[in-house]
Coordinates of C-alpha atoms and ligand atoms in Angstrom, one line a residue:
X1 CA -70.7 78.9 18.1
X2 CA -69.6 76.9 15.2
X3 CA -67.9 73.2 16.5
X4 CA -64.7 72.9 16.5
X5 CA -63.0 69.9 14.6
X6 CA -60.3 68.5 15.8
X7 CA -57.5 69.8 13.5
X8 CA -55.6 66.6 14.5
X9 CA -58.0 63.9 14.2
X10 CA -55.6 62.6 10.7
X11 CA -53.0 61.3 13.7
X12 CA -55.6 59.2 15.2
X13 CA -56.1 57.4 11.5
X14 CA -51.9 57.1 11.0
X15 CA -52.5 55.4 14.6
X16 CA -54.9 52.9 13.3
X17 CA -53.4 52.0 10.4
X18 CA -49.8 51.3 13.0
X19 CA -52.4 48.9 14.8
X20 CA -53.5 47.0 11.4
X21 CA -49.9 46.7 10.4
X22 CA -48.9 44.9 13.9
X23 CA -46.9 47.9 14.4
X24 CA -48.7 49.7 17.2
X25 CA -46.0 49.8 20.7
X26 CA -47.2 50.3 24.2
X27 CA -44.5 51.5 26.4
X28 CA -43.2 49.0 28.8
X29 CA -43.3 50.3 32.2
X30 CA -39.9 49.4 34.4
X31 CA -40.6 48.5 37.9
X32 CA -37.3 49.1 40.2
X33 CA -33.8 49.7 38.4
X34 CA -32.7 49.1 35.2
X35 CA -30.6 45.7 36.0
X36 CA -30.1 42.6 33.7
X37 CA -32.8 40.8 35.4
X38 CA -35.6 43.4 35.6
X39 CA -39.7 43.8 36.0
X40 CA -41.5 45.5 33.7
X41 CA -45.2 45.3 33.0
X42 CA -45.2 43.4 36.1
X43 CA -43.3 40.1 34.8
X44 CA -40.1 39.5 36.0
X45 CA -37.8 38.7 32.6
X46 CA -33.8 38.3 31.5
X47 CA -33.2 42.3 30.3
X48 CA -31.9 42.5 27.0
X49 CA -32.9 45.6 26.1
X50 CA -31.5 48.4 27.7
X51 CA -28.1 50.4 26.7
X52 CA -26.5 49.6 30.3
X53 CA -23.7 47.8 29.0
X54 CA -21.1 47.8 32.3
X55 CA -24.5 47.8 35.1
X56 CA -23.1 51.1 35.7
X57 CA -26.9 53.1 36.0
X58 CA -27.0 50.9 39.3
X59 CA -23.2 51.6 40.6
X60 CA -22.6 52.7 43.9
X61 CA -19.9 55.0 43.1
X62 CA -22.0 56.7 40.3
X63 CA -24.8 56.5 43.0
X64 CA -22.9 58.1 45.8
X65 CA -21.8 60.7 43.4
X66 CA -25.2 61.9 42.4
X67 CA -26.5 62.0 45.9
X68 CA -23.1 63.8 47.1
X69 CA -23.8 66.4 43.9
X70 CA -27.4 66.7 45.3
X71 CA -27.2 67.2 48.5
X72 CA -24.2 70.1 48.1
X73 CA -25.5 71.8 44.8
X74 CA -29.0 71.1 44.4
X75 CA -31.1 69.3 42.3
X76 CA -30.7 71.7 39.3
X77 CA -28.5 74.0 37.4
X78 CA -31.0 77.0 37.1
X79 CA -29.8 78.2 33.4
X80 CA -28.3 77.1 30.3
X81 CA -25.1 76.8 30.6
X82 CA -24.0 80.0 28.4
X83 CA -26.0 82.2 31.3
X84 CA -25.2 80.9 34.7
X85 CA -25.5 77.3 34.1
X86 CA -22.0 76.3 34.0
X87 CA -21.2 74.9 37.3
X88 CA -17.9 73.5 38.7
X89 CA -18.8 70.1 38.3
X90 CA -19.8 70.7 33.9
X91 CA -16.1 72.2 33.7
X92 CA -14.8 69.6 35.6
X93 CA -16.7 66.5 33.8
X94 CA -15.3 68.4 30.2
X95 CA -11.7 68.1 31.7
X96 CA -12.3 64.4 32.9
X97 CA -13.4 63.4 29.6
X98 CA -11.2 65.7 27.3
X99 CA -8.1 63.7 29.2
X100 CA -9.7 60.4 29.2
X101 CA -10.2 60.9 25.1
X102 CA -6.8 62.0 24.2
X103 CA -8.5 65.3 22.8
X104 CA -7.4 69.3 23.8
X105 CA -10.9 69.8 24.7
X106 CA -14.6 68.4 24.8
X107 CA -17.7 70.0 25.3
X108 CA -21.2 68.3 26.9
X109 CA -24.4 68.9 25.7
X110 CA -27.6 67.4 27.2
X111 CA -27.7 64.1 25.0
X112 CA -26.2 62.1 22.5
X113 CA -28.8 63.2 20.2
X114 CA -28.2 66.7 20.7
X115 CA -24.6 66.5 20.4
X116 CA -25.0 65.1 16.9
X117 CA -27.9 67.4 15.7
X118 CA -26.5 70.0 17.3
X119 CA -23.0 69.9 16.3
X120 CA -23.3 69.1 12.5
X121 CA -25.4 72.0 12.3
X122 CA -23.2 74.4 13.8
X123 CA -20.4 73.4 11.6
X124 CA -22.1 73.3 8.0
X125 CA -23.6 75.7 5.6
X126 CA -25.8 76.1 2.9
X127 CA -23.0 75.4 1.3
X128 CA -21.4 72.7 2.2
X129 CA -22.0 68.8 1.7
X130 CA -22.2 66.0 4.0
X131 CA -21.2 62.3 3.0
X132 CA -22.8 60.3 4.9
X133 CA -22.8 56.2 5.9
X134 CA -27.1 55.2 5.1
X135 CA -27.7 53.9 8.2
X136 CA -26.5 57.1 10.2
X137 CA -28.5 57.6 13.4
X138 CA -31.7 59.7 13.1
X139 CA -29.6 62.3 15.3
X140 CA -26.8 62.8 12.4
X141 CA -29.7 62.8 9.6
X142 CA -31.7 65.3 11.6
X143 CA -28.3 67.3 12.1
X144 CA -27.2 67.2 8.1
X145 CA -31.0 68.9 7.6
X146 CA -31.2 71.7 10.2
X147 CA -27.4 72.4 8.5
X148 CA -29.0 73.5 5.3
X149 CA -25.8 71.7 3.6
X150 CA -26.2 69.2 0.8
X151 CA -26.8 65.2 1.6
X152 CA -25.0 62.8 0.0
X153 CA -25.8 59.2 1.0
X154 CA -23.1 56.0 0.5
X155 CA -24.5 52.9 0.4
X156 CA -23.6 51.5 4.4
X157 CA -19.9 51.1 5.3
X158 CA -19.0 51.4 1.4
X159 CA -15.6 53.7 1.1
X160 CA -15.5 52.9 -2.2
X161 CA -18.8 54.7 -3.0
X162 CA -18.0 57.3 -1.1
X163 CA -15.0 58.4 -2.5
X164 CA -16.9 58.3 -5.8
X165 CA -18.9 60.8 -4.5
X166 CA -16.1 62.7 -3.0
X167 CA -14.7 62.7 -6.6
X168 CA -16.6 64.6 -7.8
X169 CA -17.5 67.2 -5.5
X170 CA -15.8 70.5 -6.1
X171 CA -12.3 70.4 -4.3
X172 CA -13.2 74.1 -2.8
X173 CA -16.3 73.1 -1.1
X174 CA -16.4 72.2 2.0
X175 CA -17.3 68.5 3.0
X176 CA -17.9 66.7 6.1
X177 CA -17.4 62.7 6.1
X178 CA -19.6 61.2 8.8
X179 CA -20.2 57.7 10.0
X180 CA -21.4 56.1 13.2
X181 CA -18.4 53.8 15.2
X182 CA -21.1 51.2 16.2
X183 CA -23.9 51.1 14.2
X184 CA -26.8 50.7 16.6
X185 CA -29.5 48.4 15.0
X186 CA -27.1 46.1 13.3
X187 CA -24.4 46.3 15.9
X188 CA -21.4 46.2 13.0
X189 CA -18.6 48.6 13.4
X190 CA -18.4 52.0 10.8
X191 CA -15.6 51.7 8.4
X192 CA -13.8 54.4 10.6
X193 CA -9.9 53.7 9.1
X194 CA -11.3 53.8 5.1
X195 CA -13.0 56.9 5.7
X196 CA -10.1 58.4 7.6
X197 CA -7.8 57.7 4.7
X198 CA -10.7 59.5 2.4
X199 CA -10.7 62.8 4.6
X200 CA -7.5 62.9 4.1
X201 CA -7.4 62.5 0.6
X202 CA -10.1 65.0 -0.1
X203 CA -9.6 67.2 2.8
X204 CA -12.9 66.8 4.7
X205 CA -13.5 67.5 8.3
X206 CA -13.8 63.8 9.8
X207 CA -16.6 62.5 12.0
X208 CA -17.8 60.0 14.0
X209 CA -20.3 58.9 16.2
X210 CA -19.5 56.7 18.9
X211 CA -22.6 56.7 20.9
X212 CA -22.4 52.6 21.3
X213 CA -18.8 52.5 21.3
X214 CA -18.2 54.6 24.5
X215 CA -17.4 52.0 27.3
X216 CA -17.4 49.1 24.9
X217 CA -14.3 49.6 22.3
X218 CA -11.1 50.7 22.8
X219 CA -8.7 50.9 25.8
X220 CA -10.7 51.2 29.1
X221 CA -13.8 52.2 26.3
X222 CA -12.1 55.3 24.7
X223 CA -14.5 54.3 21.4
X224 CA -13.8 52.9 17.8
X225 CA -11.0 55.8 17.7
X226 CA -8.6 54.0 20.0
X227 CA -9.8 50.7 18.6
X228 CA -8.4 51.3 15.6
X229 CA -5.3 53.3 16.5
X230 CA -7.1 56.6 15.0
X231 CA -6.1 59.4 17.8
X232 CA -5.5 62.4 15.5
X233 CA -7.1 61.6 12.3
X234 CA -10.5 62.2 13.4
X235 CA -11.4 65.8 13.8
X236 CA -15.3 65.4 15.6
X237 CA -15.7 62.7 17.9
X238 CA -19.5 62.1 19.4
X239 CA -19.8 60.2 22.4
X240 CA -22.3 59.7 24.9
X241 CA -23.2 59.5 28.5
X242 CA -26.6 57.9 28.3
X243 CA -25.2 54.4 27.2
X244 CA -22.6 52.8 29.0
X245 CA -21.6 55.7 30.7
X246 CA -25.1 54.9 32.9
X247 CA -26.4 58.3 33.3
X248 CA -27.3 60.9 30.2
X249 CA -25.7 63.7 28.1
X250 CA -23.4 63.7 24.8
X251 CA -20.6 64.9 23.9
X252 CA -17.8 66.3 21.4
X253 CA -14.1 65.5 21.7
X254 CA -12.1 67.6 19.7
X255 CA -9.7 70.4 19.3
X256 CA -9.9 73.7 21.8
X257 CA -10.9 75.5 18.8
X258 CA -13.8 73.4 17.6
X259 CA -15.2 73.4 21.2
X260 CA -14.8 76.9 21.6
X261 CA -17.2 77.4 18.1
X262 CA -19.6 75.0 19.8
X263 CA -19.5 76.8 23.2
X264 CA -20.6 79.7 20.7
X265 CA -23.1 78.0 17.7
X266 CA -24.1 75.2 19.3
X267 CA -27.8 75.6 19.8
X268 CA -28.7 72.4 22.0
X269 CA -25.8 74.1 24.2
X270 CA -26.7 78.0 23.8
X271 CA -30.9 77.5 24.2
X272 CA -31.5 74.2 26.5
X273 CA -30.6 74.6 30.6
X274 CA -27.5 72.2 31.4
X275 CA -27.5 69.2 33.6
X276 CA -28.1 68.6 36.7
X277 CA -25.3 68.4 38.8
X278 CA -25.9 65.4 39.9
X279 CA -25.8 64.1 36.0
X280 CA -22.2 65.6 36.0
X281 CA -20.9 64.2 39.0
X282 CA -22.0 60.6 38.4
X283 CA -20.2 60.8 35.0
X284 CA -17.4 61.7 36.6
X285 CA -17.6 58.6 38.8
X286 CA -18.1 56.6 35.5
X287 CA -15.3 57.9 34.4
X288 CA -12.9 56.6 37.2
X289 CA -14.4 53.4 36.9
X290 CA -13.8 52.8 33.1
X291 CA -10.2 53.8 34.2
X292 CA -9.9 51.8 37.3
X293 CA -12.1 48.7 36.6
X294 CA -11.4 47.3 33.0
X295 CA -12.1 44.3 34.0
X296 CA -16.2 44.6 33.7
X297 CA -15.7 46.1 30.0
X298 CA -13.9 42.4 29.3
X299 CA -16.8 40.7 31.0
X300 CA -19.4 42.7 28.5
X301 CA -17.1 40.9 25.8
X302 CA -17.5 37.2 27.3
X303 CA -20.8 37.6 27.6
X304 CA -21.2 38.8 23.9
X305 CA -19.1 36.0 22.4
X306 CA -21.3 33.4 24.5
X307 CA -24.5 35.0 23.7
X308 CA -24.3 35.2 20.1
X309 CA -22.5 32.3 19.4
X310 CA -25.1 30.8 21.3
X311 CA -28.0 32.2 18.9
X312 CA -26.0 31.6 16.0
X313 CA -26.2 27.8 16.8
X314 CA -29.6 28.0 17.2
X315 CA -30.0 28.9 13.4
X316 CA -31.0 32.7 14.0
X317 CA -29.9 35.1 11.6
X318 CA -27.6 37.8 13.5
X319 CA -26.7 39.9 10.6
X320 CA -23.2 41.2 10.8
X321 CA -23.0 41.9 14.0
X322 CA -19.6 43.0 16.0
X323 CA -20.5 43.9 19.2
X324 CA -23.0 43.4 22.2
X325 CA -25.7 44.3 20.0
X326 CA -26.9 41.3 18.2
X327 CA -29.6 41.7 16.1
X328 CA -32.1 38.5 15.5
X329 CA -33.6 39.5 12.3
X330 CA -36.8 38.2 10.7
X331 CA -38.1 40.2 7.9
X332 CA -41.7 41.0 8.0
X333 CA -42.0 43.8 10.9
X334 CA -45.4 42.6 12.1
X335 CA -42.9 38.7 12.8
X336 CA -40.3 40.3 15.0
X337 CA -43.3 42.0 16.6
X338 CA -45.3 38.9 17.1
X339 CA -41.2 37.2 18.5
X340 CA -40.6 40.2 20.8
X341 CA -44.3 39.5 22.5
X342 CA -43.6 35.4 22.7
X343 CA -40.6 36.1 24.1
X344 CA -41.4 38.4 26.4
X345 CA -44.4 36.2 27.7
X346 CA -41.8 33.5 28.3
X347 CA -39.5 35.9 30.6
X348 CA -37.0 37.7 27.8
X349 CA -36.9 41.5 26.9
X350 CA -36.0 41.7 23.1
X351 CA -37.8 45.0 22.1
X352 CA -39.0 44.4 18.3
X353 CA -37.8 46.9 15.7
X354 CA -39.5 47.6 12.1
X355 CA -39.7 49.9 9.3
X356 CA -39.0 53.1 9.8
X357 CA -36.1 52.6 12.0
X358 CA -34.9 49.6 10.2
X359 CA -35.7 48.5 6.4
X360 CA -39.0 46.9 5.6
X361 CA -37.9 43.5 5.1
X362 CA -35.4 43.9 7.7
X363 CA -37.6 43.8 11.1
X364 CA -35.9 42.4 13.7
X365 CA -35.6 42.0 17.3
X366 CA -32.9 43.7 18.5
X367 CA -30.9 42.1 21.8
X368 CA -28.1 43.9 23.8
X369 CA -26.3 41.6 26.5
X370 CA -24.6 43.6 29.5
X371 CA -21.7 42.6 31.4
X372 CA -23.7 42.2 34.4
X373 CA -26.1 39.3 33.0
X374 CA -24.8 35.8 34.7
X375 CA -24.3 32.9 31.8
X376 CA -27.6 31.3 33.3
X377 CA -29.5 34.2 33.3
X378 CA -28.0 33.9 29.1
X379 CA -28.5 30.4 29.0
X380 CA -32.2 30.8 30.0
X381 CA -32.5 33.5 26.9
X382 CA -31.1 31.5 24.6
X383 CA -33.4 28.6 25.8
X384 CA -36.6 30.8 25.0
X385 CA -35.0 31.9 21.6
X386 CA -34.7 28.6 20.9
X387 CA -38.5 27.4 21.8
X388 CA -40.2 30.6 20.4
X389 CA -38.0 30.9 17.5
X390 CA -39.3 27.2 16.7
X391 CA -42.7 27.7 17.5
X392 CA -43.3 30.8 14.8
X393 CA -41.5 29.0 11.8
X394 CA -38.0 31.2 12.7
X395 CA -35.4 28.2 12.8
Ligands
PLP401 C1 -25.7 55.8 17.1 C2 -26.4 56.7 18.1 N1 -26.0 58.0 18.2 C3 -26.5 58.8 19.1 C4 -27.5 58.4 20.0 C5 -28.1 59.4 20.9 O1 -27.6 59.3 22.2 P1 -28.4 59.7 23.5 O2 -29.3 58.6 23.9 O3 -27.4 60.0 24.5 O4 -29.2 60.9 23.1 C6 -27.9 57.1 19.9 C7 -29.0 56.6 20.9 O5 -30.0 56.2 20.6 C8 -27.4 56.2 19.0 O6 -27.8 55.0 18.9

């Protein structure tokens, strides 16, 4: 018998060289919830980086939902939702958030990601062309491919450029303007109300992502749409579930006959099994909260404004941040690597980020505060950044 080579031995060598770059991750193992103060890897540290904006994977009412759902429907939905996977609860959860949006309809697919990947490329030909903000999340870049539709790239939040583009495009074709409503390694808000005015203009179907806006901006966190006064103008809105929301899934906002099509094309919806019910359910506890308890979205504010002024004072460089994602960027990837470690062995969670996710000489590490965190809990961050940042050169 001849021996076999392993046909994938080349990954092992793209591992090694992630390991002479600095760039080689473990994943950090959480012990317990996911709660501002956490344990993972066994040390106890200040938890800034999870997506759990409002606390709300840890709220009772989302809790009790989920065990309610559980305990009266069963741990699983059985089918895609297309089949016999649509349970009460999914319909229910659509209506919830279709209200809550302002939109006729909405449709939930199993993440964030596949909302975005699976929407923009139900919508878009061979065709058609997307325009599309650079630092669109690898969801919308993987949904523009799978499209088959042309990619046209504007330099980040630059409306300008992209109405060059848009320009000269043909006016017949069809064109999708896309931008995120957070941008979520630089934490800066799209340029939602310039890009509006462009669809407009040129008649393109209007999108946005607002994966890190959803329970952050806007009236009891309706997104960047609200924020800005935008109901109407955009046609495809993306949210998510997984985020603030505390639990998982995605999903489109829009009108009854662009959720229809999706119910239809959609593949993430038509070829993967729907949620548990107990997903459902606990989304439509989050829900009541963001409507009945504004108050903790304002305390994710205070505790943004304290956090990065404090980091700012301390010399770091936070980019352009506007929201609780603050980035502490550093350059080199295998530094914010090196930071994210010292920091962590002094009892602060900043996950480090390099190239690919972010630009080369953009490595940073990225920090998200949560409306739970208590201002010593911040305080005693801020006293690390300060040390560590000192110790490797930083400030
Ligand atoms: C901008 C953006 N869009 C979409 C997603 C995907 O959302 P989910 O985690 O629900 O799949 C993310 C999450 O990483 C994101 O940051």
């Amino acid at each position: 018998m001849p021996v076999r080579t392993d046909p994938l031995s080349y990954l092992a060598s793209e591992i090694d060289s992630l390991k002479s770059q600095g760039l080689y991750r473990h994943l950090r193992i959480l012990d317990g919830e996911q709660k501002p103060k956490s344990t993972f890897d066994h040390r106890q540290v200040v938890n800034l980086s999870s997506n759990n904006y409002l606390g709300l994977t840890t709220h009772p009412a989302l809790r009790e939902a989920a065990l309610d759902a559980t305990r009266r429907l069963g741990v699983g939905s059985g089918s895609v939702r297309t089949i016999a996977g649509t349970m009460d609860v999914h319909m229910e959860l659509e209506r919830r958030l279709a209200a809550f949006k302002k939109t006729e309809a909405v449709v939930v697919f199993q993440s964030g990601f596949a909302a975005n990947a699976g929407t923009v490329a139900a919508v878009l030909t061979k065709d058609d062309v997307v325009v599309s903000d650079e630092l669109n999340h690898a969801s919308i870049i993987d949904g523009c491919r799978l499209s088959r539709a042309a990619i046209k790239v504007f330099p980040h939040k630059n409306a300008a450029a992209a109405r060059t583009i848009l320009r000269d495009l043909p006016s017949a074709q069809r064109k999708l303007l896309i931008t995120d409503g957070v941008f979520s390694m630089d934490g800066d808000v799209g340029a939602v109300p310039e890009l509006c005015a462009l669809a407009e203009e040129f008649g393109c179907i209007m999108m946005v992502d607002d994966a890190h806006a959803s329970g952050v901006f806007g009236a009891n966190g309706r997104g960047t749409i609200d924020h800005f006064g935008m109901h109407g103008r955009v046609d495809i809105q993306v949210g998510t579930l997984s985020k603030a929301v505390g639990a998982l899934g995605g999903y489109v906002a829009g009108s009854r006959t662009l959720i229809e099509f999706l119910y239809h094309r959609a593949r993430p919806f038509l070829f993967s099994t729907s949620h548990p019910p107990a997903v459902a359910a606990a989304c439509i506890a989050a829900i009541d909260v963001l409507e009945k308890e504004p108050q903790i979205i304002q305390r994710l504010w205070d505790n943004t404004k304290f956090f990065k002024a404090g980091l700012q004072k301390l010399g770091f460089n936070t980019g352009l941040s506007e929201s609780p994602i603050t980035p502490v960027i550093v350059g080199e990837g295998s530094l914010a690597m090196t930071l994210s470690d010292r920091l962590f062995a002094e009892g602060v969670f900043a996950q480090g980020i390099a190239f690919p996710t972010v630009a080369r000489d953009k490595a940073r590490v990225r920090t998200i505060v949560t409306a739970t965190h208590t201002r010593d809990e911040l305080q005693f961050a801020l006293d690390v950044f300060g040390r560590v940042g000192r110790e490797l050169g930083i400030v």
